[in-house]
CSV table of C-alpha atoms in Angstrom, one decimal:
chain,number,residue,atom,x,y,z
U,143,MET,CA,101.1,-53.9,9.3
U,144,LYS,CA,101.1,-50.2,8.6
U,145,LYS,CA,97.9,-48.2,9.1
U,146,ILE,CA,96.2,-47.2,5.8
U,147,VAL,CA,96.3,-43.4,5.1
U,148,ASN,CA,92.7,-42.5,4.3
U,149,ILE,CA,91.3,-39.7,2.1
U,150,PRO,CA,90.6,-36.4,3.9
U,151,ARG,CA,87.1,-35.9,5.2
U,152,GLY,CA,84.9,-34.1,2.7
U,153,THR,CA,86.8,-35.1,-0.4
U,154,GLN,CA,86.3,-37.9,-2.9
U,155,ASP,CA,88.2,-40.1,-5.3
U,156,ILE,CA,86.7,-40.0,-8.8
U,157,LEU,CA,87.4,-43.5,-10.1
U,158,PRO,CA,87.7,-44.4,-13.8
U,159,LYS,CA,84.1,-45.5,-14.1
U,160,GLU,CA,82.9,-42.2,-12.7
U,161,SER,CA,85.5,-40.0,-14.4
U,162,LYS,CA,84.0,-40.9,-17.7
U,163,LYS,CA,80.8,-39.1,-16.6
U,164,TRP,CA,82.9,-36.1,-15.5
U,165,GLN,CA,84.7,-35.9,-18.8
U,166,TYR,CA,81.4,-36.1,-20.6
U,167,ILE,CA,79.9,-33.3,-18.5
U,168,GLU,CA,83.0,-31.1,-18.9
U,169,ASN,CA,83.1,-31.6,-22.6
U,170,HIS,CA,79.4,-30.8,-22.8
U,171,LEU,CA,79.9,-27.6,-20.8
U,172,ARG,CA,82.8,-26.5,-23.0
U,173,LYS,CA,80.7,-27.1,-26.1
U,174,ILE,CA,77.8,-25.1,-24.8
U,175,SER,CA,80.2,-22.3,-23.8
U,176,GLU,CA,81.6,-22.2,-27.3
U,177,ASN,CA,78.1,-22.0,-28.7
U,178,PHE,CA,77.4,-19.0,-26.6
U,179,CYS,CA,80.9,-17.5,-27.6
U,180,TYR,CA,82.5,-17.8,-24.1
U,181,LYS,CA,86.2,-18.3,-23.8
U,182,GLU,CA,88.0,-20.3,-21.1
U,183,ILE,CA,90.1,-18.6,-18.4
U,184,ARG,CA,92.3,-20.5,-15.9
U,185,THR,CA,93.3,-18.8,-12.7
U,186,PRO,CA,95.4,-20.1,-9.8
U,187,ILE,CA,93.9,-22.6,-7.3
U,188,PHE,CA,95.3,-20.4,-4.5
U,189,GLU,CA,95.2,-16.6,-4.2
U,190,LEU,CA,96.1,-14.0,-1.6
U,191,THR,CA,93.6,-14.1,1.2
U,192,GLU,CA,92.9,-10.4,0.8
U,193,LEU,CA,91.3,-11.0,-2.6
U,194,PHE,CA,88.5,-13.1,-1.1
U,195,ALA,CA,88.1,-10.9,2.0
U,196,ARG,CA,87.5,-7.9,-0.2
U,197,GLY,CA,85.8,-9.6,-3.1
U,198,VAL,CA,83.6,-12.1,-1.4
U,199,GLY,CA,82.9,-10.0,1.7
U,200,ASP,CA,84.2,-10.4,5.2
U,201,THR,CA,80.7,-10.8,6.6
U,202,THR,CA,80.0,-14.0,4.6
U,203,ASP,CA,80.1,-17.5,5.9
U,204,ILE,CA,82.7,-18.3,3.2
U,205,VAL,CA,85.2,-15.8,4.6
U,206,GLN,CA,84.4,-16.1,8.3
U,207,LYS,CA,84.1,-19.9,8.5
U,208,GLU,CA,84.8,-21.9,5.4
U,209,MET,CA,88.1,-20.8,3.8
U,210,TYR,CA,91.2,-22.9,3.8
U,211,THR,CA,93.8,-20.3,4.7
U,212,PHE,CA,97.5,-20.6,5.6
U,213,LEU,CA,100.8,-18.7,5.7
U,214,ASP,CA,103.3,-19.6,3.0
U,215,LYS,CA,107.1,-19.6,3.5
U,216,GLY,CA,107.1,-15.9,2.7
U,217,ASN,CA,104.7,-15.3,5.6
U,218,ARG,CA,101.9,-14.3,3.2
U,219,SER,CA,98.3,-15.3,3.9
U,220,ILE,CA,97.2,-17.6,1.1
U,221,THR,CA,93.7,-19.1,0.6
U,222,LEU,CA,92.6,-22.0,-1.6
U,223,ARG,CA,90.0,-20.5,-3.8
U,224,PRO,CA,86.4,-20.9,-2.4
U,225,GLU,CA,84.8,-19.6,-5.5
U,226,GLY,CA,85.7,-18.5,-9.0
U,227,THR,CA,84.4,-14.9,-9.5
U,228,ALA,CA,87.0,-13.0,-7.4
U,229,GLY,CA,89.9,-14.7,-9.1
U,230,THR,CA,88.5,-14.1,-12.6
U,231,VAL,CA,87.8,-10.5,-11.9
U,232,ARG,CA,91.3,-10.1,-10.4
U,233,SER,CA,92.8,-11.6,-13.6
U,234,TYR,CA,90.6,-9.3,-15.7
U,235,ILE,CA,91.9,-6.2,-13.9
U,236,GLU,CA,95.5,-7.3,-13.6
U,237,ASN,CA,95.8,-8.4,-17.2
U,238,LYS,CA,93.9,-5.3,-18.5
U,239,LEU,CA,91.3,-7.3,-20.3
U,240,PHE,CA,89.1,-4.2,-20.1
U,241,ALA,CA,91.4,-2.7,-22.9
U,242,ASP,CA,90.4,-5.4,-25.3
U,243,THR,CA,88.5,-4.3,-28.4
U,244,ILE,CA,85.8,-7.0,-27.8
U,245,LYS,CA,83.4,-6.0,-25.0
U,246,PRO,CA,82.0,-7.4,-22.9
U,247,GLN,CA,84.5,-10.2,-22.2
U,248,LYS,CA,82.7,-13.5,-21.9
U,249,LEU,CA,84.7,-16.0,-19.9
U,250,TYR,CA,84.1,-19.4,-18.3
U,251,TYR,CA,86.1,-21.6,-16.0
U,252,ILE,CA,86.1,-25.2,-14.8
U,253,GLY,CA,88.0,-26.4,-11.7
U,254,PRO,CA,88.2,-27.3,-8.1
U,255,MET,CA,87.1,-25.0,-5.2
U,256,PHE,CA,87.6,-25.5,-1.5
U,257,ARG,CA,85.3,-24.7,1.5
U,258,TYR,CA,85.3,-26.2,5.0
U,259,GLU,CA,81.7,-27.1,5.0
U,260,ARG,CA,79.6,-29.9,6.7
U,261,LYS,CA,79.8,-32.9,4.4
U,262,GLN,CA,76.5,-34.1,2.9
U,263,LYS,CA,75.4,-35.7,-0.3
U,264,GLY,CA,76.3,-33.3,-3.2
U,265,ARG,CA,78.5,-31.1,-1.0
U,266,TYR,CA,82.2,-31.6,-0.5
U,267,ARG,CA,85.1,-29.6,0.9
U,268,GLN,CA,86.8,-30.0,-2.4
U,269,PHE,CA,84.2,-29.5,-5.1
U,270,PHE,CA,84.2,-28.7,-8.8
U,271,GLN,CA,82.6,-25.7,-10.3
U,272,TYR,CA,81.8,-24.5,-13.8
U,273,GLY,CA,81.2,-20.8,-13.9
U,274,VAL,CA,80.8,-17.9,-16.4
U,275,GLU,CA,81.6,-14.2,-16.0
U,276,VAL,CA,80.5,-11.5,-18.4
U,277,ILE,CA,82.6,-8.4,-17.6
U,278,GLY,CA,82.7,-4.9,-19.1
U,279,GLU,CA,79.1,-4.0,-20.0
U,280,GLU,CA,75.7,-3.8,-18.4
U,281,SER,CA,72.5,-4.8,-20.3
U,282,GLU,CA,69.3,-6.6,-19.6
U,283,LYS,CA,70.0,-8.8,-22.6
U,284,ILE,CA,73.3,-9.9,-21.0
U,285,ASP,CA,71.5,-10.8,-17.8
U,286,ALA,CA,69.0,-12.8,-19.7
U,287,GLU,CA,71.7,-14.5,-21.8
U,288,VAL,CA,73.6,-15.6,-18.7
U,289,ILE,CA,70.5,-17.0,-17.1
U,290,SER,CA,69.6,-18.7,-20.4
U,291,LEU,CA,73.1,-20.3,-20.6
U,292,ALA,CA,72.7,-21.8,-17.1
U,293,TYR,CA,69.1,-22.9,-17.8
U,294,ASN,CA,70.0,-24.6,-21.1
U,295,ILE,CA,72.9,-26.6,-19.6
U,296,TYR,CA,70.4,-28.6,-17.5
U,297,LYS,CA,67.7,-28.7,-20.2
U,298,SER,CA,70.2,-29.9,-22.8
U,299,LEU,CA,71.1,-32.8,-20.5
U,300,GLY,CA,67.5,-33.8,-20.2
U,301,ILE,CA,66.7,-32.3,-16.8
U,302,GLU,CA,63.2,-30.9,-17.1
U,303,ASN,CA,62.0,-30.3,-13.5
U,304,ILE,CA,63.8,-27.0,-13.1
U,305,LYS,CA,62.9,-23.4,-12.7
U,306,VAL,CA,64.7,-20.1,-12.2
U,307,SER,CA,64.2,-18.3,-8.9
U,308,ILE,CA,65.0,-14.7,-9.5
U,309,ASN,CA,65.1,-11.4,-7.7
U,310,THR,CA,66.6,-7.9,-8.0
U,311,LEU,CA,68.8,-6.4,-5.4
U,312,GLY,CA,68.6,-2.9,-6.8
U,313,ASN,CA,71.5,-0.4,-6.8
U,314,PRO,CA,73.7,0.3,-3.7
U,315,GLU,CA,71.6,3.3,-2.6
U,316,GLU,CA,68.4,1.3,-2.7
U,317,ARG,CA,70.1,-1.6,-0.9
U,318,ASN,CA,71.3,0.8,1.9
U,319,GLU,CA,67.8,2.1,2.4
U,320,TYR,CA,66.5,-1.4,2.5
U,321,ASN,CA,69.2,-2.5,5.0
U,322,ARG,CA,68.1,0.3,7.4
U,323,ALA,CA,64.5,-1.0,7.1
U,324,LEU,CA,65.6,-4.5,7.9
U,325,ILE,CA,67.7,-3.4,10.9
U,326,ASN,CA,64.6,-1.6,12.3
U,327,HIS,CA,62.4,-4.7,11.6
U,328,PHE,CA,64.6,-7.3,13.3
U,329,LYS,CA,66.5,-5.4,16.0
U,330,LYS,CA,63.9,-5.7,18.8
U,331,GLU,CA,63.7,-9.5,18.4
U,332,ILE,CA,67.2,-10.3,17.1
U,333,HIS,CA,68.2,-11.9,20.5
U,334,ASN,CA,65.8,-14.7,19.6
U,335,PHE,CA,67.6,-15.5,16.3
U,336,CYS,CA,70.7,-17.6,15.8
U,337,GLU,CA,74.2,-16.2,16.4
U,338,ASP,CA,74.9,-15.8,12.7
U,339,CYS,CA,71.8,-13.6,12.3
U,340,GLN,CA,72.8,-11.5,15.3
U,341,ASN,CA,76.2,-10.9,13.8
U,342,ARG,CA,74.7,-10.0,10.5
U,343,LEU,CA,72.2,-7.4,11.8
U,344,GLU,CA,74.5,-4.4,11.5
U,345,LYS,CA,77.1,-5.8,9.1
U,346,ASN,CA,74.9,-7.3,6.4
U,347,PRO,CA,71.2,-7.5,7.4
U,348,MET,CA,70.0,-8.7,4.0
U,349,ARG,CA,71.7,-12.0,4.7
U,350,ILE,CA,69.4,-12.6,7.7
U,351,LEU,CA,66.8,-13.5,5.0
U,352,ASP,CA,69.2,-16.2,3.8
U,353,CYS,CA,69.2,-17.9,7.2
U,354,LYS,CA,68.2,-21.6,7.1
U,355,VAL,CA,67.8,-21.8,10.9
U,356,ASP,CA,65.2,-19.1,11.6
U,357,THR,CA,63.4,-19.3,8.2
U,358,LYS,CA,60.0,-20.1,9.8
U,359,LYS,CA,60.0,-17.2,12.3
U,360,GLU,CA,57.1,-14.7,11.9
U,361,LEU,CA,59.5,-11.8,11.5
U,362,MET,CA,61.1,-13.6,8.5
U,363,LYS,CA,57.7,-14.1,6.8
U,364,ASN,CA,56.6,-10.4,7.2
U,365,ALA,CA,60.0,-8.8,6.6
U,366,PRO,CA,60.1,-5.7,4.3
U,367,LYS,CA,60.5,-6.6,0.6
U,368,LEU,CA,63.3,-5.1,-1.4
U,369,LEU,CA,61.0,-4.6,-4.4
U,370,ASP,CA,59.2,-1.9,-2.3
U,371,PHE,CA,62.4,0.1,-2.0
U,372,LEU,CA,63.4,0.1,-5.7
U,373,GLY,CA,63.4,3.2,-7.8
U,374,GLU,CA,61.9,3.4,-11.2
U,375,GLU,CA,65.1,2.7,-13.1
U,376,SER,CA,65.8,-0.5,-11.1
U,377,LYS,CA,62.2,-1.7,-11.5
U,378,LYS,CA,62.4,-1.0,-15.3
U,379,TYR,CA,65.6,-2.9,-15.6
U,380,PHE,CA,64.3,-5.9,-13.7
U,381,LYS,CA,61.0,-5.9,-15.7
U,382,LYS,CA,63.0,-5.9,-18.9
U,383,VAL,CA,65.1,-8.9,-17.8
U,384,LEU,CA,61.9,-10.8,-17.0
U,385,SER,CA,60.5,-9.8,-20.4
U,386,TYR,CA,63.6,-11.3,-22.2
U,387,LEU,CA,63.2,-14.5,-20.1
U,388,ASP,CA,59.6,-14.7,-21.3
U,389,ASP,CA,60.7,-14.4,-24.9
U,390,LEU,CA,63.2,-17.2,-24.3
U,391,LYS,CA,60.4,-19.3,-22.7
U,392,ILE,CA,62.4,-19.8,-19.5
U,393,LYS,CA,60.3,-20.7,-16.5
U,394,TYR,CA,61.0,-18.4,-13.5
U,395,GLU,CA,59.5,-17.4,-10.2
U,396,VAL,CA,60.2,-14.0,-8.5
U,397,ASP,CA,61.4,-14.7,-5.0
U,398,PRO,CA,61.7,-11.5,-2.9
U,399,ASN,CA,63.8,-13.3,-0.2
U,400,LEU,CA,66.5,-14.4,-2.7
U,401,VAL,CA,69.6,-12.4,-1.6
U,402,ARG,CA,72.4,-14.9,-2.5
U,403,GLY,CA,75.3,-15.5,-0.1
U,404,LEU,CA,77.9,-13.1,-1.3
U,405,ASP,CA,78.2,-9.3,-0.7
U,406,TYR,CA,79.0,-8.2,-4.3
U,407,TYR,CA,75.6,-8.7,-6.0
U,408,THR,CA,73.6,-5.8,-7.4
U,409,HIS,CA,70.4,-5.8,-9.5
U,410,THR,CA,69.7,-9.3,-11.0
U,411,ALA,CA,70.2,-12.3,-8.7
U,412,PHE,CA,69.1,-15.8,-9.5
U,413,GLU,CA,69.2,-19.5,-8.7
U,414,ILE,CA,68.2,-22.6,-10.6
U,415,MET,CA,66.2,-25.0,-8.5
U,416,ILE,CA,65.2,-28.6,-9.1
U,417,ASP,CA,61.9,-30.0,-8.1
U,418,ASN,CA,62.9,-33.5,-7.0
U,419,LYS,CA,62.1,-35.0,-3.5
U,420,ASP,CA,65.1,-37.2,-3.7
U,421,ILE,CA,67.5,-34.3,-3.8
U,422,GLU,CA,68.2,-32.6,-0.4
U,423,LEU,CA,70.1,-29.6,-2.0
U,424,LYS,CA,67.5,-28.1,-4.3
U,425,THR,CA,69.7,-25.3,-5.5
U,426,LEU,CA,71.8,-26.5,-8.5
U,427,CYS,CA,73.2,-23.1,-9.6
U,428,GLY,CA,73.3,-19.5,-8.6
U,429,GLY,CA,74.6,-16.2,-9.7
U,430,GLY,CA,73.9,-12.5,-10.4
U,431,ARG,CA,75.1,-9.1,-11.3
U,432,TYR,CA,78.1,-7.6,-9.4
U,433,ASN,CA,78.5,-4.0,-10.7
U,434,GLY,CA,80.6,-2.8,-7.8
U,435,LEU,CA,83.1,-5.7,-7.6
U,436,ILE,CA,85.5,-4.6,-10.3
U,437,LYS,CA,86.0,-1.2,-8.6
U,438,MET,CA,86.2,-2.8,-5.2
U,439,LEU,CA,89.2,-4.9,-6.5
U,440,GLY,CA,91.0,-1.9,-8.0
U,441,GLY,CA,89.6,-1.9,-11.6
U,442,PRO,CA,87.8,0.8,-13.6
U,443,GLU,CA,84.7,2.1,-11.9
U,444,GLU,CA,82.6,1.9,-15.1
U,445,GLU,CA,83.2,-1.8,-15.6
U,446,LYS,CA,80.2,-4.0,-14.8
U,447,GLY,CA,79.9,-7.8,-14.4
U,448,ILE,CA,77.5,-10.7,-14.1
U,449,GLY,CA,78.0,-14.4,-13.8
U,450,PHE,CA,77.0,-17.7,-12.2
U,451,ALA,CA,78.5,-20.9,-11.0
U,452,LEU,CA,77.2,-24.5,-10.8
U,453,SER,CA,78.4,-27.5,-8.9
U,454,ILE,CA,79.4,-30.4,-11.2
U,455,GLU,CA,78.7,-32.8,-8.2
U,456,ARG,CA,75.2,-31.5,-7.9
U,457,LEU,CA,74.7,-31.7,-11.6
U,458,LEU,CA,75.7,-35.4,-11.6
U,459,LEU,CA,73.4,-36.0,-8.6
U,460,ALA,CA,70.5,-34.4,-10.4
U,461,LEU,CA,71.1,-36.6,-13.5
U,462,GLU,CA,71.1,-39.7,-11.2
U,463,SER,CA,68.0,-38.6,-9.4
U,464,GLU,CA,66.2,-38.0,-12.7
U,465,ASN,CA,67.4,-41.4,-14.0
U,466,ILE,CA,69.1,-39.8,-17.0
U,467,GLU,CA,71.8,-41.9,-18.6
U,468,LEU,CA,74.6,-40.1,-20.3
U,469,ASN,CA,75.5,-41.3,-23.8
U,470,ILE,CA,79.0,-42.3,-22.9
U,471,ASN,CA,81.1,-44.3,-25.3
U,472,ASP,CA,83.5,-46.4,-23.2
U,473,LYS,CA,84.4,-48.8,-26.0
U,474,ILE,CA,87.8,-49.2,-27.5
U,475,ASP,CA,88.4,-49.5,-31.2
U,476,ILE,CA,90.7,-52.5,-31.4
U,477,TYR,CA,92.1,-55.3,-29.3
U,478,VAL,CA,95.2,-56.9,-30.7
U,479,VAL,CA,95.3,-60.7,-30.1
U,480,SER,CA,98.6,-62.5,-30.8
U,481,VAL,CA,99.7,-66.1,-30.7
U,482,GLY,CA,103.3,-67.2,-30.7
U,483,GLU,CA,106.5,-65.4,-29.8
U,484,GLU,CA,107.1,-63.6,-33.0
U,485,ALA,CA,103.4,-62.4,-33.1
U,486,ASN,CA,103.7,-61.3,-29.5
U,487,GLU,CA,106.6,-59.1,-30.3
U,488,TYR,CA,104.9,-57.7,-33.4
U,489,SER,CA,101.6,-57.0,-31.6
U,490,MET,CA,103.2,-54.3,-29.5
U,491,LYS,CA,104.6,-52.6,-32.6
U,492,LEU,CA,101.2,-52.8,-34.3
U,493,THR,CA,99.3,-51.5,-31.3
U,494,ASN,CA,101.6,-48.5,-31.1
U,495,LEU,CA,101.1,-47.9,-34.8
U,496,LEU,CA,97.3,-48.0,-34.4
U,497,ARG,CA,97.4,-45.5,-31.6
U,498,ILE,CA,99.6,-43.1,-33.6
U,499,HIS,CA,97.0,-43.3,-36.4
U,500,GLY,CA,94.3,-42.2,-33.9
U,501,PHE,CA,92.7,-45.5,-32.9
U,502,LYS,CA,91.9,-46.5,-29.3
U,503,ALA,CA,93.9,-49.8,-29.2
U,504,GLN,CA,95.1,-52.3,-26.6
U,505,ASN,CA,96.9,-55.6,-26.6
U,506,SER,CA,97.7,-58.3,-24.1
U,507,TYR,CA,100.9,-57.8,-22.0
U,508,PHE,CA,101.3,-61.5,-21.4
U,509,ASP,CA,101.5,-64.7,-23.4
U,510,LYS,CA,98.0,-66.0,-23.0
U,511,LYS,CA,95.9,-68.4,-24.9
U,512,ILE,CA,93.7,-66.9,-27.7
U,513,LYS,CA,90.5,-67.6,-25.8
U,514,ALA,CA,91.7,-65.6,-22.8
U,515,GLN,CA,92.7,-62.8,-25.0
U,516,MET,CA,89.4,-62.7,-26.8
U,517,LYS,CA,87.7,-62.6,-23.4
U,518,MET,CA,89.8,-59.5,-22.5
U,519,ALA,CA,88.8,-57.9,-25.8
U,520,ASP,CA,85.1,-58.3,-24.7
U,521,ARG,CA,85.9,-56.8,-21.3
U,522,TYR,CA,87.4,-53.8,-23.1
U,523,LYS,CA,84.2,-53.6,-25.2
U,524,ALA,CA,86.4,-53.6,-28.4
U,525,LYS,CA,84.6,-53.0,-31.6
U,526,PHE,CA,87.2,-55.1,-33.5
U,527,SER,CA,89.9,-57.5,-32.7
U,528,ILE,CA,93.0,-58.1,-34.8
U,529,ILE,CA,94.4,-61.6,-34.6
U,530,ILE,CA,98.0,-62.3,-35.4
U,531,GLY,CA,99.7,-65.7,-35.5
U,532,GLU,CA,102.7,-67.3,-37.2
U,533,GLU,CA,100.8,-67.7,-40.5
U,534,GLU,CA,99.7,-64.1,-40.5
U,535,ILE,CA,103.3,-62.9,-39.9
U,536,LYS,CA,104.5,-65.1,-42.7
U,537,ASP,CA,101.9,-63.9,-45.2
U,538,LYS,CA,102.1,-60.3,-44.0
U,539,LYS,CA,98.4,-60.4,-43.2
U,540,VAL,CA,96.2,-60.1,-40.1
U,541,THR,CA,92.7,-61.3,-39.3
U,542,VAL,CA,90.2,-58.6,-38.4
U,543,LYS,CA,87.2,-59.7,-36.5
U,544,ASN,CA,84.0,-57.6,-35.9
U,545,MET,CA,83.3,-58.3,-32.3
U,546,GLU,CA,79.6,-57.5,-32.7
U,547,ASN,CA,78.6,-59.7,-35.6
U,548,HIS,CA,81.7,-62.0,-35.4
U,549,ASN,CA,82.4,-61.6,-39.1
U,550,GLN,CA,86.1,-61.7,-39.9
U,551,GLU,CA,88.3,-60.9,-42.9
U,552,SER,CA,91.9,-61.4,-43.8
U,553,ILE,CA,93.6,-58.1,-44.5
U,554,LYS,CA,97.0,-57.3,-45.9
U,555,ILE,CA,99.0,-55.3,-43.4
U,556,GLU,CA,99.8,-52.6,-46.0
U,557,ASN,CA,96.0,-52.1,-46.4
U,558,LEU,CA,95.1,-52.4,-42.7
U,559,MET,CA,95.0,-48.7,-41.8
U,560,ASN,CA,92.8,-47.7,-44.7
U,561,TYR,CA,90.5,-50.7,-43.9
U,562,LEU,CA,90.1,-49.6,-40.3
U,563,GLU,CA,89.7,-46.0,-41.2
U,564,GLU,CA,86.7,-47.0,-43.3
U,565,LYS,CA,85.3,-49.5,-40.8
U,566,ILE,CA,85.7,-47.5,-37.6
U,567,LYS,CA,86.1,-43.8,-38.4
U,568,GLY,CA,83.6,-44.0,-41.2
U,569,GLU,CA,80.8,-45.1,-38.8
């Protein structure tokens, strides 16, 4: 007996019962995106590795440890996308969307991402993200709108125990001054920190604050705060963003240690957290402003951007932990039951006709007794069954049975579609 080939570690099969939930969530995300006037963008699942090295940052864990990178047959270094922002910005620049008369460009994406991470509940090596990017303009109102969109996704699905954790990372000059202060603060004791922190000290000291290993060390607790290094303009900008969040009645908490994991953030950075003891990964969503990324990837210097991404796996996990049932309709409209050879042949033709007219319809593939076929109609959760026998074929009629109240009527075939339109689509 041949050995079974198993699924790769860190991936999952989404079986039909679960895929219904995914479809529901994806449709919900698309609807909210449309309400906020965002348009979908689809970029390749793989890109040139250089895009992520430049766009995400070569000091990040993503680039250093987690990317799936390989050489293609043309000896080019290719990477499966680990996140969606860099590819979206690359497309924005390459396709000259900055020349569009509508600015800013408000974009969203849904699709698989790939990171070689330690597998745990809610975290996979192939995972699915929904994200938005608003590119072209900078405004406190845009920042607040992006946060509001993320916040309302969870609230609209019934998840109440959430809050926005928010910080400002200032402008590049303020960040540079802050980085120098962090280097002076940590350098005498950095040998007592983890290897990642030691590597980050000179390259990206702010990310030491993002460390999960040394988070309880005293130097972490009394590290300099970025807010103390901000100029008046940055403070004013951040205060205005918070004011808009107050107007929108969005719960938030300013977290001075929130730096996010990517190098391209400036000014507003945020995460959406869930307060639920059953969820190990408390961060459901994260994002922020990245004013320097467009220029870094070869685009116009004046172009600004902000966005966020959320994990669909973590969203589903949050719904499960909060005991929220999605309103999924997995019923079919009609199950066609046939008795006799002529009726069996006609049932396939009728089923196809029903499908063409927009009904979810199924019939039996085998010559089974009527009782067995009716059981199958129940398993499909059919709203109605259509019963065809020799008499029905002769009289050019069918029997339509309401599977909920068991009422049934004899309907002429020529009137069948109108009857079903009224009964099913008129609900």
